[in-house]
Structure formats: C-alpha cells, structure tokens
Short mmCIF file of C-alpha atoms in Angstrom, two decimals:
data_model
loop_
_atom_site.label_atom_id
_atom_site.label_comp_id
_atom_site.label_asym_id
_atom_site.label_seq_id
_atom_site.Cartn_x
_atom_site.Cartn_y
_atom_site.Cartn_z
CA UNK A 260 -0.04 -0.07 -0.30
CA UNK A 261 1.53 3.38 -1.20
CA UNK A 262 -0.75 5.81 1.43
CA UNK A 263 1.94 6.93 3.89
CA UNK A 264 4.98 5.47 2.24
CA UNK A 265 6.78 8.06 1.03
CA UNK A 266 7.31 12.15 2.11
CA UNK A 267 8.70 14.87 0.14
CA UNK A 268 11.55 16.46 2.20
CA UNK A 269 12.62 18.98 -0.03
CA UNK A 270 11.18 21.45 -2.29
CA UNK A 271 12.70 24.18 -4.49
CA UNK A 272 11.04 27.25 -6.45
CA UNK A 273 12.70 29.72 -9.01
CA UNK A 274 11.11 33.15 -9.71
CA UNK A 275 8.52 33.21 -12.62
CA UNK A 276 7.69 35.65 -14.88
CA UNK A 277 9.87 36.73 -18.00
CA UNK A 278 13.14 35.43 -17.30
CA UNK A 279 15.16 35.86 -20.44
CA UNK A 280 18.67 34.93 -19.21
CA UNK A 281 17.85 31.35 -18.19
CA UNK A 282 17.00 28.73 -20.50
CA UNK A 283 14.72 25.61 -19.35
CA UNK A 284 17.56 23.39 -18.77
CA UNK A 285 19.35 26.31 -16.39
CA UNK A 286 15.68 27.11 -14.62
CA UNK A 287 15.36 22.88 -14.34
CA UNK A 288 18.87 22.71 -12.71
CA UNK A 289 17.92 26.04 -10.41
CA UNK A 290 14.65 24.33 -9.00
CA UNK A 291 16.39 21.05 -8.51
CA UNK A 292 19.40 23.10 -6.60
CA UNK A 293 16.96 25.03 -4.43
CA UNK A 294 15.21 21.44 -3.48
CA UNK A 295 18.36 19.86 -2.39
CA UNK A 296 19.31 22.74 -0.27
CA UNK A 297 15.89 22.86 1.49
CA UNK A 298 16.22 19.22 2.21
CA UNK A 299 19.80 19.71 3.08
CA UNK A 300 21.47 16.68 1.33
CA UNK A 301 23.68 16.81 -1.95
CA UNK A 302 23.28 15.73 -5.32
CA UNK A 303 25.01 12.50 -5.13
CA UNK A 304 22.11 11.12 -2.70
CA UNK A 305 19.82 11.30 -5.56
CA UNK A 306 19.37 8.14 -7.42
CA UNK A 307 16.11 8.66 -8.89
CA UNK A 308 15.15 11.41 -11.58
CA UNK A 309 12.10 12.24 -12.96
CA UNK A 310 12.07 15.46 -15.40
CA UNK A 311 9.03 16.73 -18.24
CA UNK A 312 10.26 17.60 -21.85
CA UNK A 313 10.17 21.29 -21.93
CA UNK A 314 8.52 22.98 -24.73
CA UNK A 315 11.57 25.03 -25.77
CA UNK A 316 14.27 22.88 -25.46
CA UNK A 317 12.91 19.61 -26.18
CA UNK A 318 15.31 16.41 -25.77
CA UNK A 319 14.71 12.96 -26.70
CA UNK A 320 16.13 11.58 -23.62
CA UNK A 321 15.31 14.55 -21.39
CA UNK A 322 16.00 12.94 -18.05
CA UNK A 323 19.19 11.15 -18.84
CA UNK A 324 20.14 14.68 -20.48
CA UNK A 325 19.78 16.58 -17.39
CA UNK A 326 21.00 14.10 -15.16
CA UNK A 327 24.13 14.18 -17.38
CA UNK A 328 23.95 18.07 -17.22
CA UNK A 329 23.90 17.98 -13.33
CA UNK A 330 26.58 15.12 -13.19
CA UNK A 331 24.23 13.05 -11.11
CA UNK A 332 24.09 9.26 -11.74
CA UNK A 333 20.46 7.87 -10.93
CA UNK A 334 19.39 4.22 -11.52
CA UNK A 335 15.81 5.18 -11.93
CA UNK A 336 15.27 7.68 -14.69
CA UNK A 337 12.11 8.92 -16.44
CA UNK A 338 10.69 11.29 -18.49
CA UNK A 339 7.03 12.06 -18.38
CA UNK A 340 4.43 13.92 -20.28
CA UNK A 341 0.72 14.11 -19.34
CA UNK A 342 0.61 17.69 -19.65
CA UNK A 343 -0.20 19.83 -16.76
CA UNK A 344 -0.83 16.48 -15.02
CA UNK A 345 2.76 15.44 -15.00
CA UNK A 346 3.95 16.73 -11.82
CA UNK A 347 1.44 14.61 -10.30
CA UNK A 348 1.69 11.32 -12.09
CA UNK A 349 5.38 11.63 -11.38
CA UNK A 350 5.36 11.70 -7.39
CA UNK A 351 2.83 8.80 -8.00
CA UNK A 352 5.72 7.22 -9.88
CA UNK A 353 8.53 8.07 -7.28
CA UNK A 354 6.43 6.47 -4.58
CA UNK A 355 6.44 3.42 -6.63
CA UNK A 356 9.88 3.39 -7.31
CA UNK A 357 10.68 3.78 -3.66
CA UNK A 358 8.26 1.36 -2.03
CA UNK A 359 9.78 -1.42 -4.42
CA UNK A 360 13.42 -0.47 -3.59
CA UNK A 361 14.33 0.56 -6.87
CA UNK A 362 15.70 3.79 -5.35
CA UNK A 363 15.59 5.68 -2.47
CA UNK A 364 16.00 9.31 -3.16
CA UNK A 365 14.38 10.96 -6.23
CA UNK A 366 14.06 14.20 -7.60
CA UNK A 367 11.26 15.65 -9.64
CA UNK A 368 12.16 18.43 -11.24
CA UNK A 369 10.54 20.65 -14.34
CA UNK A 370 11.51 23.98 -15.99
CA UNK A 371 10.83 25.61 -18.88
CA UNK A 372 10.79 29.34 -20.17
CA UNK A 373 7.85 29.67 -22.93
CA UNK A 374 7.34 33.29 -22.63
CA UNK A 375 10.87 34.61 -23.39
CA UNK A 376 12.27 31.21 -25.26
CA UNK A 377 9.26 31.23 -27.96
CA UNK A 378 7.60 33.68 -30.32
CA UNK A 379 3.81 34.02 -30.19
CA UNK A 380 4.22 31.90 -33.82
CA UNK A 381 5.67 29.38 -32.54
CA UNK A 382 3.53 29.15 -28.96
CA UNK A 383 0.80 28.98 -31.51
CA UNK A 384 2.43 26.40 -33.59
CA UNK A 385 3.08 24.15 -30.33
CA UNK A 386 -0.40 24.03 -29.49
CA UNK A 387 -1.65 23.23 -32.59
CA UNK A 388 0.28 19.71 -32.18
CA UNK A 389 -1.95 18.44 -29.82
CA UNK A 390 -5.06 18.64 -32.15
CA UNK A 391 -6.10 16.31 -34.69
CA UNK A 392 -4.68 17.15 -37.96
CA UNK A 393 -8.01 15.78 -39.33
CA UNK A 394 -11.00 16.43 -37.38
CA UNK A 395 -9.95 19.63 -35.50
CA UNK A 396 -7.18 21.40 -36.97
CA UNK A 397 -9.19 21.98 -40.10
CA UNK A 398 -12.19 23.26 -38.53
CA UNK A 399 -9.95 26.09 -36.51
CA UNK A 400 -10.36 24.40 -32.81
CA UNK A 401 -6.96 24.98 -31.95
CA UNK A 402 -6.34 24.35 -28.01
CA UNK A 403 -8.32 28.02 -26.03
CA UNK A 404 -10.84 27.21 -28.01
CA UNK A 405 -11.38 24.04 -26.94
CA UNK A 406 -11.73 25.20 -23.20
CA UNK A 407 -14.00 28.02 -24.18
CA UNK A 408 -16.54 25.02 -25.95
CA UNK A 409 -16.55 23.49 -22.60
CA UNK A 410 -17.38 26.84 -20.69
CA UNK A 411 -20.12 27.72 -22.98
CA UNK A 412 -21.43 24.28 -22.64
CA UNK A 413 -21.34 24.27 -19.04
CA UNK A 414 -22.92 27.65 -18.85
CA UNK A 415 -25.86 26.31 -21.62
CA UNK A 416 -26.32 23.02 -19.34
CA UNK A 417 -26.12 24.83 -15.95
CA UNK A 418 -27.39 28.10 -15.91
CA UNK A 419 -23.18 29.38 -15.10
CA UNK A 420 -22.73 32.82 -15.78
CA UNK A 421 -19.63 35.16 -16.97
CA UNK A 422 -19.92 36.97 -13.81
CA UNK A 423 -19.18 33.59 -11.78
CA UNK A 424 -16.53 32.39 -14.09
CA UNK A 425 -14.84 35.93 -13.74
CA UNK A 426 -15.00 35.37 -9.95
CA UNK A 427 -12.43 32.52 -9.97
CA UNK A 428 -10.11 35.11 -11.55
CA UNK A 429 -10.76 37.54 -8.91
CA UNK A 430 -10.30 34.69 -6.51
CA UNK A 431 -6.94 33.95 -7.68
CA UNK A 432 -5.55 37.35 -7.83
CA UNK A 433 -6.54 37.89 -4.05
CA UNK A 434 -4.36 34.91 -3.55
CA UNK A 435 -1.62 35.79 -5.52
CA UNK A 436 -1.52 39.47 -3.89
CA UNK A 437 -0.90 37.77 -0.80
CA UNK A 438 2.20 36.04 -2.28
CA UNK A 439 5.39 37.67 -3.03
CA UNK A 440 6.41 35.13 -5.34
CA UNK A 441 3.82 35.46 -7.64
CA UNK A 442 3.88 37.26 -11.02
CA UNK A 443 0.26 39.07 -10.43
CA UNK A 444 0.25 41.73 -7.80
CA UNK A 445 -2.72 44.13 -8.45
CA UNK A 446 -6.13 43.16 -7.09
CA UNK A 447 -8.85 42.94 -9.87
CA UNK A 448 -12.43 43.06 -10.15
CA UNK A 449 -15.44 41.17 -11.74
CA UNK A 450 -16.01 44.00 -14.25
CA UNK A 451 -12.14 43.91 -14.78
CA UNK A 452 -12.33 40.73 -16.21
CA UNK A 453 -15.60 41.12 -18.08
CA UNK A 454 -14.16 44.06 -19.76
CA UNK A 455 -11.03 42.59 -20.88
CA UNK A 456 -10.90 41.55 -24.36
CA UNK A 457 -12.50 38.20 -25.58
CA UNK A 458 -10.44 35.40 -26.54
CA UNK A 459 -12.61 32.90 -27.69
CA UNK A 460 -16.20 33.55 -26.25
CA UNK A 461 -16.66 32.98 -23.23
CA UNK A 462 -13.56 33.72 -22.30
CA UNK A 463 -11.86 36.81 -21.48
CA UNK A 464 -8.36 37.38 -21.47
CA UNK A 465 -8.63 37.43 -17.55
CA UNK A 466 -10.21 34.24 -17.66
CA UNK A 467 -7.04 32.74 -19.23
CA UNK A 468 -3.99 31.39 -17.49
CA UNK A 469 -0.53 33.57 -17.66
CA UNK A 470 2.33 32.69 -19.72
CA UNK A 471 5.69 32.74 -17.98
CA UNK A 472 9.07 31.16 -17.17
CA UNK A 473 10.17 29.21 -14.46
CA UNK A 474 10.69 25.83 -12.79
CA UNK A 475 9.79 24.24 -9.46
CA UNK A 476 11.22 20.75 -7.81
CA UNK A 477 10.74 18.51 -5.23
CA UNK A 478 12.52 15.43 -3.47
CA UNK A 479 10.75 12.35 -2.32
CA UNK A 480 12.25 9.57 0.13
CA UNK A 481 10.48 6.65 1.85
CA UNK A 482 8.53 8.34 4.81
CA UNK A 483 11.08 5.73 7.68
CA UNK A 484 13.57 8.67 6.45
CA UNK A 485 11.63 11.87 6.58
CA UNK A 486 12.45 12.69 9.89
CA UNK A 487 16.00 12.91 9.37
CA UNK A 488 16.05 16.22 7.14
CA UNK A 489 15.66 19.76 8.10
CA UNK A 490 11.88 20.53 7.49
CA UNK A 491 8.55 19.15 8.55
CA UNK A 492 7.68 16.17 6.24
CA UNK A 493 4.75 16.33 3.84
CA UNK A 494 3.72 12.59 3.76
CA UNK A 495 1.71 10.78 0.20
CA UNK A 496 -1.15 9.49 1.03
CA UNK A 497 -3.21 9.17 -1.56
CA UNK A 498 -3.17 9.72 -5.64
CA UNK A 499 -5.79 8.72 -8.46
CA UNK A 500 -5.05 9.10 -12.57
CA UNK A 501 -7.72 9.17 -15.05
CA UNK A 502 -7.17 9.37 -18.87
CA UNK A 503 -10.37 9.77 -21.15
CA UNK A 504 -9.02 11.01 -24.37
CA UNK A 505 -6.57 12.38 -26.16
CA UNK A 506 -8.19 14.65 -28.51
CA UNK A 507 -10.79 16.99 -27.56
CA UNK A 508 -13.76 15.73 -30.37
CA UNK A 509 -13.29 12.40 -28.76
CA UNK A 510 -14.41 13.77 -25.34
CA UNK A 511 -17.27 11.64 -23.41
CA UNK A 512 -18.74 14.97 -22.08
CA UNK A 513 -17.81 18.72 -22.39
CA UNK A 514 -19.13 19.68 -18.95
CA UNK A 515 -17.60 16.49 -16.69
CA UNK A 516 -14.05 15.52 -16.93
CA UNK A 517 -12.01 12.26 -15.57
CA UNK A 518 -11.30 13.87 -12.55
CA UNK A 519 -14.55 12.31 -11.54
CA UNK A 520 -12.43 9.33 -11.58
CA UNK A 521 -9.20 10.62 -10.46
CA UNK A 522 -10.66 11.91 -7.25
CA UNK A 523 -12.36 9.35 -5.76
CA UNK A 524 -9.31 6.76 -6.49
CA UNK A 525 -6.97 9.50 -4.59
CA UNK A 526 -9.82 9.41 -1.70
CA UNK A 527 -10.06 5.90 -1.63
CA UNK A 528 -6.21 5.24 -1.23
CA UNK A 529 -5.86 7.96 1.47
CA UNK A 530 -8.60 6.40 3.19
CA UNK A 531 -10.26 10.39 3.52
CA UNK A 532 -13.07 12.44 2.05
CA UNK A 533 -13.74 15.42 0.26
CA UNK A 534 -14.69 17.06 3.79
CA UNK A 535 -11.36 16.25 5.27
CA UNK A 536 -9.72 18.34 2.73
CA UNK A 537 -7.99 21.70 4.18
CA UNK A 538 -7.34 23.41 0.95
CA UNK A 539 -7.08 22.22 -2.65
CA UNK A 540 -4.58 23.43 -5.59
CA UNK A 541 -6.48 22.52 -8.96
CA UNK A 542 -5.30 23.42 -12.36
CA UNK A 543 -7.00 26.47 -13.44
CA UNK A 544 -5.78 27.03 -17.11
CA UNK A 545 -8.99 28.86 -17.69
CA UNK A 546 -11.58 29.90 -15.34
CA UNK A 547 -14.02 27.05 -16.44
CA UNK A 548 -12.40 24.36 -15.67
CA UNK A 549 -12.00 25.38 -11.92
CA UNK A 550 -15.85 25.06 -11.57
CA UNK A 551 -15.92 21.25 -13.52
CA UNK A 552 -13.06 20.18 -11.19
CA UNK A 553 -14.52 21.48 -8.23
CA UNK A 554 -17.84 19.81 -9.05
CA UNK A 555 -15.94 16.31 -10.28
CA UNK A 556 -13.81 16.29 -7.36
CA UNK A 557 -16.66 16.76 -4.99
CA UNK A 558 -16.67 19.81 -3.44
CA UNK A 559 -19.86 20.61 -4.61
CA UNK A 560 -23.03 19.03 -6.43
CA UNK A 561 -22.65 19.26 -10.43
CA UNK A 562 -23.77 22.28 -11.94
CA UNK A 563 -23.33 24.24 -8.51
CA UNK A 564 -20.00 25.12 -9.09
CA UNK A 565 -20.15 28.87 -10.16
CA UNK A 566 -22.95 29.51 -7.59
CA UNK A 567 -20.18 27.72 -4.98
CA UNK A 568 -17.33 30.00 -6.33
CA UNK A 569 -19.74 33.11 -6.57
CA UNK A 570 -20.44 32.68 -2.37
CA UNK A 571 -16.67 32.83 -1.68
CA UNK A 572 -16.16 29.46 -1.03
CA UNK A 573 -12.96 29.32 -2.43
CA UNK A 574 -11.09 32.16 -1.23
CA UNK A 575 -9.15 32.11 2.30
CA UNK A 576 -11.70 31.68 5.24
CA UNK A 577 -14.02 29.51 2.61
CA UNK A 578 -15.05 26.18 2.87
CA UNK A 579 -12.16 25.16 0.51
CA UNK A 580 -9.68 27.83 -0.13
CA UNK A 581 -8.33 26.87 -3.76
CA UNK A 582 -4.77 27.88 -5.39
CA UNK A 583 -3.48 30.01 -2.44
CA UNK A 584 -0.01 30.48 -3.98
CA UNK A 585 -2.64 32.71 -7.27
CA UNK A 586 -2.79 29.49 -9.43
CA UNK A 587 -1.74 29.18 -13.26
CA UNK A 588 -4.36 32.57 -13.61
CA UNK A 589 -2.00 34.96 -11.16
CA UNK A 590 0.85 33.28 -9.87
CA UNK A 591 2.32 31.63 -13.28
CA UNK A 592 1.80 29.29 -16.18
CA UNK A 593 5.14 27.69 -16.93
CA UNK A 594 3.85 25.23 -19.46
CA UNK A 595 4.25 21.49 -18.30
CA UNK A 596 5.54 22.20 -15.56
CA UNK A 597 2.65 24.45 -14.15
CA UNK A 598 1.45 22.30 -11.84
CA UNK A 599 4.66 22.26 -10.30
CA UNK A 600 4.02 25.33 -8.19
CA UNK A 601 0.60 23.81 -7.01
CA UNK A 602 2.36 20.91 -5.89
CA UNK A 603 5.20 23.36 -3.97
CA UNK A 604 2.47 25.38 -2.39
CA UNK A 605 0.91 22.41 -0.80
CA UNK A 606 3.94 21.55 0.91
CA UNK A 607 4.63 25.08 1.88
CA UNK A 608 0.63 25.01 3.55
CA UNK A 609 1.57 21.73 5.06
CA UNK A 610 4.76 23.34 6.86
CA UNK A 611 2.64 25.98 7.82
CA UNK A 612 4.97 28.30 6.35
CA UNK A 613 2.69 30.23 4.22
CA UNK A 614 2.77 33.64 5.81
CA UNK A 615 -0.15 35.82 5.08
CA UNK A 616 -1.92 33.25 3.09
CA UNK A 617 -1.66 30.37 5.57
CA UNK A 618 -4.90 28.32 5.69
CA UNK A 619 -5.45 27.57 9.74
CA UNK A 620 -4.50 24.43 10.93
CA UNK A 621 -3.62 22.72 7.60
CA UNK A 622 -3.28 19.31 7.73
CA UNK A 623 -4.56 17.44 4.29
CA UNK A 624 -4.84 19.09 1.16
CA UNK A 625 -5.85 18.17 -2.22
CA UNK A 626 -3.67 18.90 -5.57
CA UNK A 627 -5.14 18.25 -8.99
CA UNK A 628 -3.75 18.39 -12.77
CA UNK A 629 -5.25 18.05 -16.03
CA UNK A 630 -3.45 17.96 -19.63
CA UNK A 631 -4.17 18.36 -22.80
CA UNK A 632 -8.15 19.71 -23.24
CA UNK A 633 -9.42 18.30 -20.44
CA UNK A 634 -7.48 14.98 -21.23
CA UNK A 635 -5.54 13.23 -18.81
CA UNK A 636 -6.23 14.34 -14.85
CA UNK A 637 -4.24 13.15 -11.76
CA UNK A 638 -5.02 14.23 -8.07
CA UNK A 639 -2.72 13.69 -5.09
CA UNK A 640 -3.78 13.79 -1.58
CA UNK A 641 -0.86 14.97 0.89
CA UNK A 642 -0.69 15.19 4.79
CA UNK A 643 1.04 15.89 7.89
CA UNK A 644 2.35 13.37 10.24
CA UNK A 645 -1.04 13.82 12.22
CA UNK A 646 -2.63 12.02 9.23
CA UNK A 647 -0.86 8.77 9.04
#
C-alpha cells in the first residue's frame, strides 16, 4: 500500500515571469539546486530522477540529458509527459519506485521558459500539435477554443454566468497578492475580467492563465527516513489518475471531466473524503475548468460550481481555499511544469510556512492537475504526520 509510504522532504521554486537570461535547462537545474538545499542533501544522494520535456528545449531523452547536465547518476530515470498532470503522475511513480526498492531518493524537477523562449507564432504552432490533423485543425479548433467550448457548454447546461467565471480569476488574484513570489500583484474585479478583451467566447483575457518562465522541484524519500531532514515532512496519502481521451473531439462530455474518476481513486487510497480536505490546489488554465473540477472532485454538486465560487467558498477563510499561491491565473503558468507550483504550494501550506496566505490548521491538502484539453487528470492527496 502506498498510503503514508513516502514523503516530500525538499522543495524549490525559481522566480517566475519573464526570465530572458535562463533557458529551460537552467531553470530546471536551479529548481533542483534549491530543492536539494532545502532538503539539506548533496546531489550525490539522488538516485532517482523524473523530469518533463520542456517546450522550448525538448530532448529525446530529457531525463538522461538532465542527469548528465547535473552530473548525477541515477538508477531510476524517467521523462514523463501528461501535460499539466505530469507533476502529480511523477509523484506517484516516485512513490512506487521507492516502495519497490528501485531507488531511495527521487528528484522531480521541471523547468521551462515559454514566455521569453518562444515567439507568439511558435507558441501557436506548439499548441496546434495537440490537435487532430483530420478532425480538429481543419475546423480551426486550437487549444483555447476547446476550453471555450467546454465553458460555453457548462453555461448552457447549468446556467453558469460570465460573472461566476470571472470570480474564479478574482479569487486567484486575491491570493496572488498575498504571495510575494506570484507574478501578478494587483487586485482585479469581476468588471475588470468582463471588460478585458474576448479571446474565445466566453473566455476573456483575464479568464485565461498567464504564460511564464520558471521551474520547480521536490525531493521524495521513504517515510521512515523523512524525519532525518531539516524541514517538516509532507506525506503521500493517496493519488489517482484517469485518462479519457487525447483529442478533444473524442471527449465523453464537455462538462464532466476525468477528475470525477481520479478524485475518488485518490480519496480511496488516502482513506479520506472531500470534507477532510483543508485546501485544494487545482488546475486553473481557464476559469471554467475550476468550476468543473470543483464539481467533479466533489466539493460541490454537479452544476453548482458557479454559485459555489460566487459565494466565496474558494477564498481564504472559505469552505475550501483554492490555489492559495495564485494558481496558473495569477502566480504563473510555465507550460508543462505549471502544476509543480501547485505541489510546492501544498508543501508550503502543510509545513505551515505560507505567511499571509496560510490556511489555518492545514493538515490535509488536495492537488489536482490536468493535461491536454481536459484529457489526462491526476489527483494527489498530501498530509502532515498527524494524518498517518
């Protein structure tokens, strides 16, 4: 059983935003260095490595390339790609490798610089690679439009309003303003969101995530070793995955996501329920995604996500504080590594070191990521020693 078997004992976050003097490999390495320092260990102790191929500097064997770059020599080495779910699928694989004795100390590190490392044309071309060349591209369905279709479907089916979508962005920005590391530091209102330019109906510019440079990393070890390190360990309690499609035109539903399966799997492994969660860091590439994930993860009934958010439930002091670091909408979105900052924020919260944005008495937290256009979903539940 994986529950309680491993713990995160180190984490690192680079600055985020426009970082023109650092490429993706350098950001990945800087995040790794910071995580090693946080854990109080030398790179020679790392015998497991998991990375994610960046958009700007992709490599056929990225993890092996990075091991060479860092001059570490792991016996477990893996490059993963599940889009925004990659970070969480990596934690599950790290736990499995440690429990089965394949390795002892796993470094998970991601970094990329899509904001300064790619032009707008190159970014657009990268995004179209996720589209089916026969059934999507000819009809002008790039990645953003897929999310817009899902948002419009949710509005049609459940009466969700643009004001309710906007409230997601407003809440994220409130939290970012409490986080000195977040890219966005100016509050916004619902009117600001609705008056920002329309990108793809019903999505306004402020309904859409940032596009940033940055990197993050964590270090995972067996639970019995976790107290040997300087910081409060954060324990793996449960994780679930669900992968429903690659291409959006093959989606089972426009308003229900695979989080409806990954969430229950994570709860079952953790032997906990929705009401046990003290906070949630969930993927917020576009505001409608947050509503669907809140519903599918069980924080509110299906179709009630808009009203749930509108009532302030996802803000600090609410029923379930969401994306306390600012999320992809206000902290940063670094491409595939974007959900790493949700994970490091969960660690920060469970260590009790989040400062002005600290959730009171945080003992259990949920982290959720998704990749593609609502394609691959992963849900991770973490806790303090008191939850074991």
